[in-house]
PDB file of C-alpha atoms in Angstrom:
ATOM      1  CA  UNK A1310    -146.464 243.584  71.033  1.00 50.00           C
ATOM      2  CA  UNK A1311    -145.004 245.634  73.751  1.00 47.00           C
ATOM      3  CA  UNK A1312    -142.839 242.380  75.067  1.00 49.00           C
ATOM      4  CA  UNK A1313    -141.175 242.297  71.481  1.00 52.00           C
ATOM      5  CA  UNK A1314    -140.878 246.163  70.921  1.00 52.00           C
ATOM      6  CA  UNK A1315    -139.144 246.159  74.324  1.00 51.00           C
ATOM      7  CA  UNK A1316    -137.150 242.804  73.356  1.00 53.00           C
ATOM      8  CA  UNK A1317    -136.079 244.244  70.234  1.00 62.00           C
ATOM      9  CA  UNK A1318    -135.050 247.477  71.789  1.00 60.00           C
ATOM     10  CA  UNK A1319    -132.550 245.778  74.162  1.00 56.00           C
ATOM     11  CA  UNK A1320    -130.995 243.716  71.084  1.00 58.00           C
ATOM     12  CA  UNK A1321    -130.770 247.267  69.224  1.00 58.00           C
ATOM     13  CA  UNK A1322    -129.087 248.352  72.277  1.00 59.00           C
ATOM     14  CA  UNK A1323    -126.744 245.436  72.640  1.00 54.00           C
ATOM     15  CA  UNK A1324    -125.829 245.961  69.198  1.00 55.00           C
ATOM     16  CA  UNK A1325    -124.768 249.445  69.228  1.00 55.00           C
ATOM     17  CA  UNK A1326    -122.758 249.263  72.204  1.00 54.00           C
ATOM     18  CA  UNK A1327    -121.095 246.399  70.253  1.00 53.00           C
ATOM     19  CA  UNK A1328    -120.563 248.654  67.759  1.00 53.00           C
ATOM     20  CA  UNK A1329    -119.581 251.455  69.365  1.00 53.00           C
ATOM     21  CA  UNK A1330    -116.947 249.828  71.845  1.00 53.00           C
ATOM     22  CA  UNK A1331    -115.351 247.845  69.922  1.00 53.00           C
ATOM     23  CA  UNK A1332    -115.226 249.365  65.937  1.00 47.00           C
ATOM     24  CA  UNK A1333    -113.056 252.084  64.503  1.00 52.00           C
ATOM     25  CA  UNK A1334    -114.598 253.581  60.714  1.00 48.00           C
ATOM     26  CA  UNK A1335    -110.679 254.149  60.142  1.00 56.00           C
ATOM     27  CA  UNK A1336    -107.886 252.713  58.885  1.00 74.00           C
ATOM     28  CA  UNK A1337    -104.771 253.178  61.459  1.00 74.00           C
ATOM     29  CA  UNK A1338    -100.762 253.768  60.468  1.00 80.00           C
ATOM     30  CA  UNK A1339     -98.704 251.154  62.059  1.00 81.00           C
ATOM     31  CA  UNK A1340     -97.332 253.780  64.221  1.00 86.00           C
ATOM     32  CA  UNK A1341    -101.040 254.430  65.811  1.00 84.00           C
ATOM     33  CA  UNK A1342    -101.601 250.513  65.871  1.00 82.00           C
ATOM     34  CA  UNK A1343     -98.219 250.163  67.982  1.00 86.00           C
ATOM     35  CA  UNK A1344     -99.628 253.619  69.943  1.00 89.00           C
ATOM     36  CA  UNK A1345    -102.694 251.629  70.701  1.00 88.00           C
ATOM     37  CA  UNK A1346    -100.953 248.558  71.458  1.00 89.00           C
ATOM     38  CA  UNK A1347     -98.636 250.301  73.915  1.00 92.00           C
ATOM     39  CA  UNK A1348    -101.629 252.468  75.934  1.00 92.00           C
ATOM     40  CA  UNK A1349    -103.781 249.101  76.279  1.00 92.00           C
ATOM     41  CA  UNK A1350    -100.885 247.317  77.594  1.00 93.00           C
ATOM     42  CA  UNK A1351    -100.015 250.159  79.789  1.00 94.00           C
ATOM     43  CA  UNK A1352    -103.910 249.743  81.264  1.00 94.00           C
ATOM     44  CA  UNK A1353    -103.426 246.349  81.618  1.00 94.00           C
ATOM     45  CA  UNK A1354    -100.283 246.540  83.600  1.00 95.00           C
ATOM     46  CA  UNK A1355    -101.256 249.892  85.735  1.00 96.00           C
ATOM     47  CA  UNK A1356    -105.048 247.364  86.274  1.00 96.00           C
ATOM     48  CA  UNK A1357    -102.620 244.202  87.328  1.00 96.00           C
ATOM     49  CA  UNK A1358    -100.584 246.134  89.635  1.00 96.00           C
ATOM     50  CA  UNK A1359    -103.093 247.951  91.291  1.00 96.00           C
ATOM     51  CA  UNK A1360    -105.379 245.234  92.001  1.00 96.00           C
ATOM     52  CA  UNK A1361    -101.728 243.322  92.969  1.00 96.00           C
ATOM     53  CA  UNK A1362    -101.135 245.921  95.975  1.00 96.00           C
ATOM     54  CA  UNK A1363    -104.582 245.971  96.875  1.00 96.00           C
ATOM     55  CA  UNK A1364    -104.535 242.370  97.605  1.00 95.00           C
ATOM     56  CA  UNK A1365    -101.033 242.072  98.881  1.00 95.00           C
ATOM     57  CA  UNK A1366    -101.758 244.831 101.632  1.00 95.00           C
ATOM     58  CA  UNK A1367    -104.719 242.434 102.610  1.00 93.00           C
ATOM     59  CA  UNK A1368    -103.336 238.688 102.402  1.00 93.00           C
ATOM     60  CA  UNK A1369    -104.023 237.888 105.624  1.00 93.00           C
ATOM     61  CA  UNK A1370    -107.744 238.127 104.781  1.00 93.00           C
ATOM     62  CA  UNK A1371    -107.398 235.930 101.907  1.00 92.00           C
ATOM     63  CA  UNK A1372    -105.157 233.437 103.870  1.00 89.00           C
ATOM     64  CA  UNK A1373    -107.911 233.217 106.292  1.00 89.00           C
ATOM     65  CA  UNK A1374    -110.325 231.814 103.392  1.00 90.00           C
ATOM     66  CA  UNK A1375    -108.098 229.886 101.954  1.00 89.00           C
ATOM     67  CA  UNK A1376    -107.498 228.129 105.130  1.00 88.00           C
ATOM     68  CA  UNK A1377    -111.109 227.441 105.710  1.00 88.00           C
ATOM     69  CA  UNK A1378    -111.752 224.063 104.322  1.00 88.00           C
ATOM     70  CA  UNK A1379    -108.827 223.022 105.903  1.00 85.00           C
ATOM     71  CA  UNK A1380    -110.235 223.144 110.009  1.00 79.00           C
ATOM     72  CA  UNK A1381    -108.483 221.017 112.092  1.00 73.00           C
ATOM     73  CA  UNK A1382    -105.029 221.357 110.239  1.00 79.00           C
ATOM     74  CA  UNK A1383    -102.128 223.352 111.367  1.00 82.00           C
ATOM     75  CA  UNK A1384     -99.553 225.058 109.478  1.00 85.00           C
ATOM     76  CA  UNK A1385     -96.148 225.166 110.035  1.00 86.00           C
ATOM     77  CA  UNK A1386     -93.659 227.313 108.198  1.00 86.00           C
ATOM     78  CA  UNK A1387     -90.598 224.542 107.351  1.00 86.00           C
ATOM     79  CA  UNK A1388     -88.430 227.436 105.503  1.00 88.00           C
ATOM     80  CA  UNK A1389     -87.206 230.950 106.157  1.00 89.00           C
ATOM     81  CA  UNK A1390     -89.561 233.467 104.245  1.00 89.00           C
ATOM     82  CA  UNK A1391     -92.221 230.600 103.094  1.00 90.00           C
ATOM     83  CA  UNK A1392     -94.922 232.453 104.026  1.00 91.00           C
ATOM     84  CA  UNK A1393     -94.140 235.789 102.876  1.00 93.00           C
ATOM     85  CA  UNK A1394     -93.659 233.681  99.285  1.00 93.00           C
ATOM     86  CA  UNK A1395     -96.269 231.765  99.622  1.00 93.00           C
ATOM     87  CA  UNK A1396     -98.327 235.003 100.191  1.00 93.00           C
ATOM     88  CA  UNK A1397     -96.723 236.436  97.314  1.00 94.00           C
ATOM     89  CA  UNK A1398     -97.561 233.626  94.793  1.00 93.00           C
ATOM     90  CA  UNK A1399    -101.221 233.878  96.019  1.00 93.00           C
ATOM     91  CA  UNK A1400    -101.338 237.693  95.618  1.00 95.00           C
ATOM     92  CA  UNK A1401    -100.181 236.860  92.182  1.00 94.00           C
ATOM     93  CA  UNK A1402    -102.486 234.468  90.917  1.00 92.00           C
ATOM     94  CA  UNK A1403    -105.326 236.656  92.769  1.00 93.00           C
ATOM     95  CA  UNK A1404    -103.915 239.560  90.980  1.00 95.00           C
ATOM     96  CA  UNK A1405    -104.170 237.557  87.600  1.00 93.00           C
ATOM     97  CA  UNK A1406    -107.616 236.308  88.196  1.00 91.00           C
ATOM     98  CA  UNK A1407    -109.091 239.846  89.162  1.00 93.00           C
ATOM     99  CA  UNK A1408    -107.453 241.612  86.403  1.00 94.00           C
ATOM    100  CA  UNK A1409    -108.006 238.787  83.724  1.00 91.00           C
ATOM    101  CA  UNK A1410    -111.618 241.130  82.836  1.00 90.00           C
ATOM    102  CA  UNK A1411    -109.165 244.044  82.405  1.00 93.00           C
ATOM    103  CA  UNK A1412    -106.917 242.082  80.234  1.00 93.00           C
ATOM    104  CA  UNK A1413    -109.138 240.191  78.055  1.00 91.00           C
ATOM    105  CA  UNK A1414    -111.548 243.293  77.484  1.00 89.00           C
ATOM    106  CA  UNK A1415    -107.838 245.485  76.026  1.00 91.00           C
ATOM    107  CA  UNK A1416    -107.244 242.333  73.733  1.00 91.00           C
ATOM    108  CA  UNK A1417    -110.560 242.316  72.348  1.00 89.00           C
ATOM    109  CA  UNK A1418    -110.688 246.364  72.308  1.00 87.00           C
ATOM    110  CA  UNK A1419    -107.428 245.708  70.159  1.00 88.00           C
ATOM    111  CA  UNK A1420    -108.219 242.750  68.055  1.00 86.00           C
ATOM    112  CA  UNK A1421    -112.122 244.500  67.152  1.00 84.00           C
ATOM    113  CA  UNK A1422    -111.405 246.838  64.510  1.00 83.00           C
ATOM    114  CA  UNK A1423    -109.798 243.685  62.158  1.00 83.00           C
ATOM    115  CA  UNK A1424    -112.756 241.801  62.891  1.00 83.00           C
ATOM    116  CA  UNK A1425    -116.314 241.516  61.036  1.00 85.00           C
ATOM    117  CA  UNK A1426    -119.231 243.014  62.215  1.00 84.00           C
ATOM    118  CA  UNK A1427    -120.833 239.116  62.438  1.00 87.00           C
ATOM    119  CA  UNK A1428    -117.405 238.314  64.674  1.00 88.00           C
ATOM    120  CA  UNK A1429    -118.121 240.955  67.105  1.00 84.00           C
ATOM    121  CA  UNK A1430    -121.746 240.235  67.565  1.00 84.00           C
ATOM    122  CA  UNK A1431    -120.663 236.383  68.499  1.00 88.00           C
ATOM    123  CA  UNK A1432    -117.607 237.569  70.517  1.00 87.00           C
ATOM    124  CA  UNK A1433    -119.013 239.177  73.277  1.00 83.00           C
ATOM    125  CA  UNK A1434    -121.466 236.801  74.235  1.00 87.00           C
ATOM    126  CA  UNK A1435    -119.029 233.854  73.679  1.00 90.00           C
ATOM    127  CA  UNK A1436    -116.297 236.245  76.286  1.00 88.00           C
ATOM    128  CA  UNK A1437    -118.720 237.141  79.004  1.00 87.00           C
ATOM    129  CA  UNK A1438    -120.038 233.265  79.028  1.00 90.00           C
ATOM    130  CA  UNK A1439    -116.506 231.842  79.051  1.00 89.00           C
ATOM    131  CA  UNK A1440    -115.214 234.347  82.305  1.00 88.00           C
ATOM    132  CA  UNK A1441    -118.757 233.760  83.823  1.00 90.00           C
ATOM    133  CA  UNK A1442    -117.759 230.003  83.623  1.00 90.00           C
ATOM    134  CA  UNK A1443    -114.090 229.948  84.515  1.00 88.00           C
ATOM    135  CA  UNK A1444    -115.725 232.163  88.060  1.00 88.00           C
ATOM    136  CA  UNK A1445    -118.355 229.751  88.668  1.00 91.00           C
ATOM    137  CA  UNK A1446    -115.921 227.140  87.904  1.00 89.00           C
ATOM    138  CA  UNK A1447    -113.323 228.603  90.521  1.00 90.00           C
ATOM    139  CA  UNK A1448    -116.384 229.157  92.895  1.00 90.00           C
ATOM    140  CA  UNK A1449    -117.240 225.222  92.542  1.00 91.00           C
ATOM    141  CA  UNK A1450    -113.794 224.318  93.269  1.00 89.00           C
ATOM    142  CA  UNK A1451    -113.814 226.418  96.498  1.00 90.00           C
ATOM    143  CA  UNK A1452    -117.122 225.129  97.727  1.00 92.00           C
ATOM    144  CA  UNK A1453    -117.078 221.733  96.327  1.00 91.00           C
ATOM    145  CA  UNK A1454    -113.667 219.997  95.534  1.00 90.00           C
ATOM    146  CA  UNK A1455    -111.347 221.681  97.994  1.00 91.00           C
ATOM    147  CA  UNK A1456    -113.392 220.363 100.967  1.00 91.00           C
ATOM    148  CA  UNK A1457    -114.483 217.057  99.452  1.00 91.00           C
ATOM    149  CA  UNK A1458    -110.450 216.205  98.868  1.00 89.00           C
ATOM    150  CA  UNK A1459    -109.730 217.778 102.406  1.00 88.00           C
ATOM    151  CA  UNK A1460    -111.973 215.988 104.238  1.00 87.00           C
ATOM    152  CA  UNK A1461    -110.626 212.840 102.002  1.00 88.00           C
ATOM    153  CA  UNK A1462    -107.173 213.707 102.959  1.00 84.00           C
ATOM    154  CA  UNK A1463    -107.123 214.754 106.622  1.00 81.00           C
ATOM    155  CA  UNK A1464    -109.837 211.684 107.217  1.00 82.00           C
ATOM    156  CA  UNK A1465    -107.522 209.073 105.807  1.00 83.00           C
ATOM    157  CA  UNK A1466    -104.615 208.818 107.921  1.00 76.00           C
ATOM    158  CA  UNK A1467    -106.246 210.954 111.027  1.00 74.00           C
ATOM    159  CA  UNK A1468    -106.140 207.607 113.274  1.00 79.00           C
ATOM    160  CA  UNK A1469    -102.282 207.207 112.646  1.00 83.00           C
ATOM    161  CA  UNK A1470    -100.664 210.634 112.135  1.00 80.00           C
ATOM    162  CA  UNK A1471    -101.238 214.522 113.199  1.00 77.00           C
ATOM    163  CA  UNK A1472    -102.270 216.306 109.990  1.00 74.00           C
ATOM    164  CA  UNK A1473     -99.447 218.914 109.892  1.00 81.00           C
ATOM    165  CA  UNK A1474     -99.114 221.065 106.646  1.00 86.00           C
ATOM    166  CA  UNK A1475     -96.512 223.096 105.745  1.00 89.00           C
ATOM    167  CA  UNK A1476     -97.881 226.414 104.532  1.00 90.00           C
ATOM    168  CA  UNK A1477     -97.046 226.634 101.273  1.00 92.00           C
ATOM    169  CA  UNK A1478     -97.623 222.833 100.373  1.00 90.00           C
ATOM    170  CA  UNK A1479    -101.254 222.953 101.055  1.00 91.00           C
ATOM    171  CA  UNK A1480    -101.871 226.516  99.022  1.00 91.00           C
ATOM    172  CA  UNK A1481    -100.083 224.945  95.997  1.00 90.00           C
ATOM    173  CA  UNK A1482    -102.661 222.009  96.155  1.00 90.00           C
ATOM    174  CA  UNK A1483    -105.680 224.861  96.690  1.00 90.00           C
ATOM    175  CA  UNK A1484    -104.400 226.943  93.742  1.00 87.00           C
ATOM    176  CA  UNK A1485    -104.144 223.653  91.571  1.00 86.00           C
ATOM    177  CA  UNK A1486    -107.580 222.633  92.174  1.00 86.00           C
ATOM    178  CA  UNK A1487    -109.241 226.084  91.704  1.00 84.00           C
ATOM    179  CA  UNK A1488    -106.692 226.987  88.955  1.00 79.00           C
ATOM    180  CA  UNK A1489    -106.124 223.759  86.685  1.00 71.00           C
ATOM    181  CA  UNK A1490    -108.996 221.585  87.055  1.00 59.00           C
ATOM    182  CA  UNK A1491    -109.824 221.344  83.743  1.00 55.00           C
ATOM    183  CA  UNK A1492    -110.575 218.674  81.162  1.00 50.00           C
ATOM    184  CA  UNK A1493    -107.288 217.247  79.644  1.00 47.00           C
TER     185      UNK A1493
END
């Protein structure tokens, strides 16, 4: 009896915080909707380009992890400024992926008030499960595919050629593989 007071108590909880976070008993102007609008977009984009600087000021740790899987590879720099636009384009799409929480918690703050209460119960579960998978999905990519097609790659012509990478080459193949590996 306890187990399902206690049970029950937690899906009362749940439900008010549903409730609470994400439903207005109002009905808004259009002014106040495009007020709201503006202030959650102004989160998001204060949210983006904090966490942007943050990583930008520390790329080279990043760098370092991304070149990981790769041991035994060196990197050359074939242009003027690839690196500093290579680091820039991973910065971004770190700064996306960090902020994405941010983001996607403003659009459903937003979109909540026009939806049911029955919509809101099945939205949160159905958001937290989807970012919960597209992590563990990035994390698999990291761990799994990036050094399983590395270890393909540098193995395959290693007896004929030096594996040299340029810099920026070799980050657009990581970022495909953790970013678009997807079912088509």
């Amino acid at each position: 009896k306890k187990k399902k007071k206690k049970k029950s108590f937690l899906i009362n909880t749940y439900y008010l915080f549903i409730q609470k976070s994400m439903s207005k008993d109002f009905n808004m102007s259009i002014t106040e909707h495009f007020e709201e609008l503006i202030q959650r977009l102004i989160i998001s984009v204060v949210s983006f380009i904090a966490i942007f600087f943050a990583i930008f000021s520390n790329i080279k740790t990043i760098v370092n992890l991304l070149e990981i899987p790769a041991q035994g590879v060196k990197f050359l720099q074939l242009a003027p400024g690839e690196y500093f636009f290579t680091s820039f384009k991973v910065t971004l799409y770190c700064g996306l992926l960090l902020s994405s929480p941010i983001l996607i918690y403003q659009i459903i703050g937003f979109a909540a008030p026009g939806l049911t209460k029955r919509e809101k119960q099945i939205l949160i579960p159905i958001t937290i499960g989807g970012l919960l998978l597209f992590f563990l999905g990035i994390l698999f990519g990291y761990f799994v595919l990036v050094p399983a097609a590395l270890a393909f790659f540098i193995s395959y012509g290693a007896d004929v050629i030096e594996p040299l990478w340029s810099f920026e080459q070799y980050c657009d193949f990581i970022l495909l593989l953790l970013c678009d590996t997807k079912p088509k």
